[in-house]
Coordinates of C-alpha atoms (C1' of nucleotides) and ligand atoms in Angstrom, one line a residue:
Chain A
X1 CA 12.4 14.0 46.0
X2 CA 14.0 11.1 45.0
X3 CA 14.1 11.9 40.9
X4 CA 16.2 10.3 39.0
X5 CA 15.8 11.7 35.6
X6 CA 12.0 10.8 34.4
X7 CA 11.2 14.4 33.6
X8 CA 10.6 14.8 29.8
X9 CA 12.4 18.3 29.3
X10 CA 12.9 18.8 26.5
X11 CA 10.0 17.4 24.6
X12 CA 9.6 21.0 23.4
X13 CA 11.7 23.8 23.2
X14 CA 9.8 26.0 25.2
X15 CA 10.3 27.4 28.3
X16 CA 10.5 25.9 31.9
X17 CA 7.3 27.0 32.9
X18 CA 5.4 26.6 29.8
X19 CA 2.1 28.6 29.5
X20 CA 0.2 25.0 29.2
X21 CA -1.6 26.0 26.2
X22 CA -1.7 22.5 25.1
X23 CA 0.1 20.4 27.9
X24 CA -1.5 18.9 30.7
X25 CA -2.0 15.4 30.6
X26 CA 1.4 13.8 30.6
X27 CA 0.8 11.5 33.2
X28 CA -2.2 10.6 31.1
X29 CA 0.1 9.7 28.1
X30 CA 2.2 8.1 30.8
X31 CA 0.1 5.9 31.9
X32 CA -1.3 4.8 28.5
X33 CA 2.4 3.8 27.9
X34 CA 3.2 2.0 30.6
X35 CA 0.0 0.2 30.8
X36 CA 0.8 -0.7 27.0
X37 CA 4.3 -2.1 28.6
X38 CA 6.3 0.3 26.7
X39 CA 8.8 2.7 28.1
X40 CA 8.0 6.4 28.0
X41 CA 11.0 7.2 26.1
X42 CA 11.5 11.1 24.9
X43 CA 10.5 10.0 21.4
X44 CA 7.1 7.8 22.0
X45 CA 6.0 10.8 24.6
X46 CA 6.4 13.4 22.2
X47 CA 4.8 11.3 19.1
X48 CA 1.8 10.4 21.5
X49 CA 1.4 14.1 22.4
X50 CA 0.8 14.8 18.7
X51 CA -1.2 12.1 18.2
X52 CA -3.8 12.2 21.2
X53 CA -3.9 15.5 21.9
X54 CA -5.8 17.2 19.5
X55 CA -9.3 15.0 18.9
X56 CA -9.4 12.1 16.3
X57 CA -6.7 12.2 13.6
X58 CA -5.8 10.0 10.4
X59 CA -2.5 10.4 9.7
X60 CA 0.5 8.0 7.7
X61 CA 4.0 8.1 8.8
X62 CA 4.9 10.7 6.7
X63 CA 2.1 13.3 8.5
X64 CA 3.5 12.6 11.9
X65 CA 7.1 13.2 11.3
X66 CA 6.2 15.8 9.5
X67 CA 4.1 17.3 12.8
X68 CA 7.0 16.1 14.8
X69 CA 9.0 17.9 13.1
X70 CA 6.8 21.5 13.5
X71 CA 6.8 20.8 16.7
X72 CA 10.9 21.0 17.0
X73 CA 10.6 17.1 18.2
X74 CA 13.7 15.5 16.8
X75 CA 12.5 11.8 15.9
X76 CA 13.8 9.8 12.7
X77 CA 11.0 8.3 10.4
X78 CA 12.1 5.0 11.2
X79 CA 11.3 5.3 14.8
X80 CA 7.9 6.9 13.8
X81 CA 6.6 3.9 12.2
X82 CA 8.1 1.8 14.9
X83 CA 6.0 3.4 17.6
X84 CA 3.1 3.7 15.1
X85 CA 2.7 0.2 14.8
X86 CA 3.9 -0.5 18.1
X87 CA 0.7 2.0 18.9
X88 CA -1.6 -0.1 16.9
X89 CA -0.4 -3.7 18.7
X90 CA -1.3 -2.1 21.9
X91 CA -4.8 -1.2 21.0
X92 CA -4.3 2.7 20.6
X93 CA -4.3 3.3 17.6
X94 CA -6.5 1.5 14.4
X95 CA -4.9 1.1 10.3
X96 CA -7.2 1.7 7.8
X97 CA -6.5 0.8 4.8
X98 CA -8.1 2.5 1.7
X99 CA -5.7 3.4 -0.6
X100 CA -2.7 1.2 -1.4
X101 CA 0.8 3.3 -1.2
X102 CA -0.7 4.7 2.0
X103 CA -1.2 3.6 5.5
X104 CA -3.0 5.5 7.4
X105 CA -3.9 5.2 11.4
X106 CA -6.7 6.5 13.5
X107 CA -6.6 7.9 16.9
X108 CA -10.6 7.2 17.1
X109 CA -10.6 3.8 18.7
X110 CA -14.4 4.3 19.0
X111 CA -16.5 1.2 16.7
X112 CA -16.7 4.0 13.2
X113 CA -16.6 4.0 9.8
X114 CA -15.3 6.3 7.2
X115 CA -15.6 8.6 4.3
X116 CA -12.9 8.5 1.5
X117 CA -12.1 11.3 -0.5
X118 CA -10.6 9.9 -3.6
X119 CA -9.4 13.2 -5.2
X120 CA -7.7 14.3 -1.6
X121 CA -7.2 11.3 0.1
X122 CA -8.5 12.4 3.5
X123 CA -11.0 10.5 5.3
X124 CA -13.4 11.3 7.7
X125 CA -15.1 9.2 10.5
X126 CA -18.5 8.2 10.2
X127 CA -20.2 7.2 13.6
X128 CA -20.8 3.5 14.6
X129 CA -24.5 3.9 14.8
X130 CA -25.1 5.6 11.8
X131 CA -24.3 2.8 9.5
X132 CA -25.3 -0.5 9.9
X133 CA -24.1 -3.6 8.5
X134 CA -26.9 -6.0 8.7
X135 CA -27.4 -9.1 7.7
X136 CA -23.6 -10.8 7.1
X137 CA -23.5 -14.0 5.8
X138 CA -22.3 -17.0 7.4
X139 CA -18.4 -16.7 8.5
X140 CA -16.8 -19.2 6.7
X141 CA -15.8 -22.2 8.7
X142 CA -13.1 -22.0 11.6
X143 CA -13.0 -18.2 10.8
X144 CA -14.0 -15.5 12.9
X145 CA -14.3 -12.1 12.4
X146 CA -11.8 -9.5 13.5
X147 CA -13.4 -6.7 11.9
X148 CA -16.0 -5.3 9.4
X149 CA -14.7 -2.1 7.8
X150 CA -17.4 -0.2 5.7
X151 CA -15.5 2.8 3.1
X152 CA -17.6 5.0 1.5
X153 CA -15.9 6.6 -1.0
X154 CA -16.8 9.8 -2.5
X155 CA -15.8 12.6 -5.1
X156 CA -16.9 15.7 -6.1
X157 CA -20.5 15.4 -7.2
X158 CA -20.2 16.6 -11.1
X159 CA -22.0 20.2 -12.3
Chain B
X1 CA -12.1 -13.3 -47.2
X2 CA -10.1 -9.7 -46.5
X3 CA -8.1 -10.9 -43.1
X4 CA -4.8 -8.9 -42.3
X5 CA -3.6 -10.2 -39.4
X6 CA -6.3 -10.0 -37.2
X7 CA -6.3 -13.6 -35.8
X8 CA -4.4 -14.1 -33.0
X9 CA -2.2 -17.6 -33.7
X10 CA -0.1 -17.4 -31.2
X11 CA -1.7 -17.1 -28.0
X12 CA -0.6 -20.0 -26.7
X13 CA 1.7 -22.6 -28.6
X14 CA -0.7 -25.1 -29.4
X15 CA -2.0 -27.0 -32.4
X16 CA -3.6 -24.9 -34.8
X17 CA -6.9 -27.1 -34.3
X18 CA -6.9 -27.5 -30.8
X19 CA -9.1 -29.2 -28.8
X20 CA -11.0 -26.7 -27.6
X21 CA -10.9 -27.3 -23.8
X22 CA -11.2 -24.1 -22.6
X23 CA -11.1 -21.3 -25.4
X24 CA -14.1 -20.3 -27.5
X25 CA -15.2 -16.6 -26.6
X26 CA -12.8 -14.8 -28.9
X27 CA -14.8 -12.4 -30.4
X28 CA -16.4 -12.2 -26.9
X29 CA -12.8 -10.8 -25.5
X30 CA -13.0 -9.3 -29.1
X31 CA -16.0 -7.1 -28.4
X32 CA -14.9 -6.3 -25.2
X33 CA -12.1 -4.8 -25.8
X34 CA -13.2 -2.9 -28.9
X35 CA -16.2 -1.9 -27.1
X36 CA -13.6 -0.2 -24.7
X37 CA -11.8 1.2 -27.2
X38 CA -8.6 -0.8 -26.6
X39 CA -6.9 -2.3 -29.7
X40 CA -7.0 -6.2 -29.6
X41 CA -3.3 -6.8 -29.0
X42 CA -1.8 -10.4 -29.0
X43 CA -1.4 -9.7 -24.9
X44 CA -4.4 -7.6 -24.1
X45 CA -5.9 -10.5 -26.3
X46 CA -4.4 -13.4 -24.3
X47 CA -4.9 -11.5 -20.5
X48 CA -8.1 -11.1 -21.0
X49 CA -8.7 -14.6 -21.4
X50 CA -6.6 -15.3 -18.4
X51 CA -8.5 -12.9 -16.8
X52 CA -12.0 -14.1 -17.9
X53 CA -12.5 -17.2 -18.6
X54 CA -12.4 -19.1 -15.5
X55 CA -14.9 -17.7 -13.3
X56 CA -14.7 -14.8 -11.1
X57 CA -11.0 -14.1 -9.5
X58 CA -9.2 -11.7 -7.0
X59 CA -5.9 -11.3 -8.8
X60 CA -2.6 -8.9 -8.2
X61 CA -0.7 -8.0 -11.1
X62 CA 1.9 -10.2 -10.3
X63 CA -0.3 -13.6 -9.8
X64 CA -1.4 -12.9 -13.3
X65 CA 1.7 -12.1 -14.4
X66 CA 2.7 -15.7 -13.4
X67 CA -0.6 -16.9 -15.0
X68 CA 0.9 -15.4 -18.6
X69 CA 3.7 -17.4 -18.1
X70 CA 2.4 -20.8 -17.0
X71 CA 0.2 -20.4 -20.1
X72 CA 3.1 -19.6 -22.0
X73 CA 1.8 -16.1 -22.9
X74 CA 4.8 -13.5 -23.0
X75 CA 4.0 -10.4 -21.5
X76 CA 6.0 -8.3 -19.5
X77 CA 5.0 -7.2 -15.5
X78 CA 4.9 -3.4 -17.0
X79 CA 2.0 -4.8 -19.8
X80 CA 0.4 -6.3 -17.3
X81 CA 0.2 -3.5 -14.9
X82 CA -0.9 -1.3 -18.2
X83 CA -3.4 -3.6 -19.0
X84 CA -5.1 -3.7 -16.0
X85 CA -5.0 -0.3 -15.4
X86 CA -7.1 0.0 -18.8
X87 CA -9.3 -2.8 -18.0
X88 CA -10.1 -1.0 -14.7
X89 CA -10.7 2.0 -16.9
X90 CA -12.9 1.2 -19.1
X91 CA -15.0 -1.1 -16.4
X92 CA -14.5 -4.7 -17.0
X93 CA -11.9 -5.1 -13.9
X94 CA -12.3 -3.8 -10.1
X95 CA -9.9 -2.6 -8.0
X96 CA -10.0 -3.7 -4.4
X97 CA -8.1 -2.1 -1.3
X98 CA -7.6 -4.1 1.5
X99 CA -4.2 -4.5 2.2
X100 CA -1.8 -1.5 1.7
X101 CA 1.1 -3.4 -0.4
X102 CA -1.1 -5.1 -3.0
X103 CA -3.8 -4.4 -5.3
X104 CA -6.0 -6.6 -5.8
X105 CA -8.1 -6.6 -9.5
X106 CA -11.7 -8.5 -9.0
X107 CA -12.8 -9.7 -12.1
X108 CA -16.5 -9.9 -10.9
X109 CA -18.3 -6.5 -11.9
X110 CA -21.6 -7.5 -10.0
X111 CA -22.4 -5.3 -6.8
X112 CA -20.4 -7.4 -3.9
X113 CA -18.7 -7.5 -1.2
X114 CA -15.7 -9.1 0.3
X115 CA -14.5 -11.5 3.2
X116 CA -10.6 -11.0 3.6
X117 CA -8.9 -13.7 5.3
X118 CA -5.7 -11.8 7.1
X119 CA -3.6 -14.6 7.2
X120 CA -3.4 -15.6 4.1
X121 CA -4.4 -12.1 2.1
X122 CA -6.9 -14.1 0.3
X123 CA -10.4 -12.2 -0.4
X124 CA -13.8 -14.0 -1.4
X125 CA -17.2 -12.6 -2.1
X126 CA -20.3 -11.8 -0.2
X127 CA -23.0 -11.2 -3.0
X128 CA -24.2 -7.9 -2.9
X129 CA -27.9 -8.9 -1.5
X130 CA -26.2 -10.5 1.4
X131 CA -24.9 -7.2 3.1
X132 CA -27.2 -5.0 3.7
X133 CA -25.6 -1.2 4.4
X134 CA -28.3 0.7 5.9
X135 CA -28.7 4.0 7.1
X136 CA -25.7 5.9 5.7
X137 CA -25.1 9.2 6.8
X138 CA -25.6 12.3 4.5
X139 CA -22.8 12.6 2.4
X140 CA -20.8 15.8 2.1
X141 CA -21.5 18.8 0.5
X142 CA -21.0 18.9 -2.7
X143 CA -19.7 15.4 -2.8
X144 CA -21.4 11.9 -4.3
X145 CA -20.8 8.3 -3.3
X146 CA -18.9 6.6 -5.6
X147 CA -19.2 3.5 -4.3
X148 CA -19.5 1.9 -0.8
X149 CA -17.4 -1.2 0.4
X150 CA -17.7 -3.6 3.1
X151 CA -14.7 -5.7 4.0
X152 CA -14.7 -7.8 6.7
X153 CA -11.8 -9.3 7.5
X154 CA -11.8 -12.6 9.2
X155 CA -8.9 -14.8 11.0
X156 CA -9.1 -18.2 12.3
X157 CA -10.7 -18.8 15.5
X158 CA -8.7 -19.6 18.4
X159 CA -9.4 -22.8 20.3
Chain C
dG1 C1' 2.9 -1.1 -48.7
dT2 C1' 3.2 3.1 -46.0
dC3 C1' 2.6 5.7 -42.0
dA4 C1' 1.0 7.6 -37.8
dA5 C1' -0.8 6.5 -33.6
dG6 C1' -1.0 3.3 -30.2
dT7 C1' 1.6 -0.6 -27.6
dT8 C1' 5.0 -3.2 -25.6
dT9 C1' 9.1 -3.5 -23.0
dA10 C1' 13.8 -3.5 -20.6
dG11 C1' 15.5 -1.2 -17.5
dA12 C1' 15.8 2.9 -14.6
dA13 C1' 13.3 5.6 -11.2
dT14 C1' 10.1 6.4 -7.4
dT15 C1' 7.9 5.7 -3.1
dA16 C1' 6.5 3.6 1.0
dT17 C1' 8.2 0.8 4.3
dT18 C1' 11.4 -2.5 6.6
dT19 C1' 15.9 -4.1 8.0
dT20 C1' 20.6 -3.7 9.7
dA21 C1' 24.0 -2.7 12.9
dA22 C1' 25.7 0.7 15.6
dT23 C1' 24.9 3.8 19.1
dC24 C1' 22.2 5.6 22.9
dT25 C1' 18.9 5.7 27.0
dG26 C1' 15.9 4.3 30.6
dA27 C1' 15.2 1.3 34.4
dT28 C1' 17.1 -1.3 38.0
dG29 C1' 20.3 -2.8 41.4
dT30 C1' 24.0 -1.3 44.4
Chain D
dA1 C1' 25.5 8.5 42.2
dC2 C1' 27.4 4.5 39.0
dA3 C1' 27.4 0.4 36.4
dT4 C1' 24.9 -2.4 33.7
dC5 C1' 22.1 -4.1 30.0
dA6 C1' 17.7 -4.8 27.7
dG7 C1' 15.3 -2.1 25.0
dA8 C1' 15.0 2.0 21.9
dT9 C1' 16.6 5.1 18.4
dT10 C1' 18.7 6.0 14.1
dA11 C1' 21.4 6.7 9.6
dA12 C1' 21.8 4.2 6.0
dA13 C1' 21.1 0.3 3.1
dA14 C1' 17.7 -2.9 1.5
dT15 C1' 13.0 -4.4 -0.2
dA16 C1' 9.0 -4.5 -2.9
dA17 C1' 5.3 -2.7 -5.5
dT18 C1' 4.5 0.2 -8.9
dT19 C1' 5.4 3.8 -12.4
dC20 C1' 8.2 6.1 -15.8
dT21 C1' 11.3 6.5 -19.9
dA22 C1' 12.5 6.0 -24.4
dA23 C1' 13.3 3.0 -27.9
dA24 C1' 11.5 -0.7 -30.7
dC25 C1' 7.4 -2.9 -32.5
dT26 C1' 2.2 -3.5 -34.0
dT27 C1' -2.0 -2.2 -35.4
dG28 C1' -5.4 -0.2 -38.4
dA29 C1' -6.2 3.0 -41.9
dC30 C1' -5.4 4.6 -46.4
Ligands
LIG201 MN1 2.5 6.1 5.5
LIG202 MN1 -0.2 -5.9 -7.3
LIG203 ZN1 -11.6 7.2 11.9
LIG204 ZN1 -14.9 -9.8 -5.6

DNA sequence: GTCAAGTTTAGAATTATTTTAATCTGATGT
DNA sequence: ACATCAGATTAAAATAATTCTAAACTTGAC
């Protein structure tokens, strides 16, 4: 029992044997870390509980502190948009980009599109295979694509 | 021969017969703006033409802002912002989303899409008939598209 | 020409995000 | 367990795009 001092705590306030309502797969988030070649520090743990372990989520930096917050997890906003975007370069999270003044990422790393809801600003995922983009033109030279994003935006339909 | 002070002289400091190298549609920019129901100011007068007399363009308020000035056309960033704002308003200018951090105004109304090049945050278009979105999924209750847009953003290939 | 309503603008304010630089922590070696 | 240091966190300042404020100016109507 050779434990040095790996055991996340105090992630949450709650107690020692915690009635798992929420909590079992830390070695899961663990793993996805370390295989992403970053430290499981108390910080990225915590923000990667609240991001992955409640289905797909679009959130901004703002929404997760905010969460983390809730959640009694002490992080500073900085360090939430580090690990955000240190999230994305790893390939776990996705931006999407629809509304200037606020970036938002996605936890559904699944090939989707979205709904935009201008008067809210929420979105909501649209499957992969119920849109298609057929029929793109020719990439312009020495380019290739990275992505094809399709927004459909919507508003309240009026009377 | 009632005329107030309608005519704008000093949109840009040249003769008073010039040569006519780029600037005819006046009452064209005229109608336009009337038809929106925006008063023909000096500056509305003289973006507009920046804005619509070359061809179609992907602009930020800033890029035009520098436009004004290399034409010698005082305006300040705030009129500018203002003035797009309107234009976008009343439905001669489009407003694109593809990069949190700067909005981008499209000066081409038609129904289009858009290639974004990532590296250099420069967009071009993909005529409408060239995309073809099919299949979308029912939209939300009460809710009504208000429009649908395709980016697909593009990078240089490696190798 | 007069006047009210609409415009422009300098500069301050706001907001989202990034940077700085100092302090802390996690991993590793002993 | 203990030292060590690269990597991580953070408070606070800095940046950048955009909006707001309020005062000064124009426009269009009479
Ligand atoms: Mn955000
Ligand atoms: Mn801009
Ligand atoms: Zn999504
Ligand atoms: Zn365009």
């Amino acid at each position: 029992m050779t434990r040095t001092s790996n055991t996340p705590s105090d992630i949450a306030p709650s107690d020692d044997a915690a009635p798992a309502a929420e909590g079992r797969p830390f070695s899961q988030i663990l793993d996805r870390l370390r295989g992403a070649g970053l430290r499981p520090t108390r910080q990225r743990m915590a923000l990667a509980k609240l991001l992955f372990d409640g289905g797909d989520r679009h959130l901004t930096a703002e929404m997760l502190h905010a969460d983390a917050q809730s959640a009694n997890v002490r992080v500073s906003l900085a360090t939430v948009y580090n690990t955000l975007h240190q999230f994305h370069r790893a390939g776990l999270l996705r931006e999407i980009v629809v509304d200037s003044q606020r970036t938002y990422f996605d936890t559904n790393m699944s090939d989707h599109h979205h709904f935009y809801f201008d008067e809210t600003g929420e979105l909501s995922d649209i499957p992969g295979d119920q849109v298609e983009v057929a029929a793109l033109p020719p990439v312009p030279d020495g380019m290739a694509v990275s992505r094809v994003d399709v927004v459909v935006r919507v508003r309240p339909a009026d009377a």
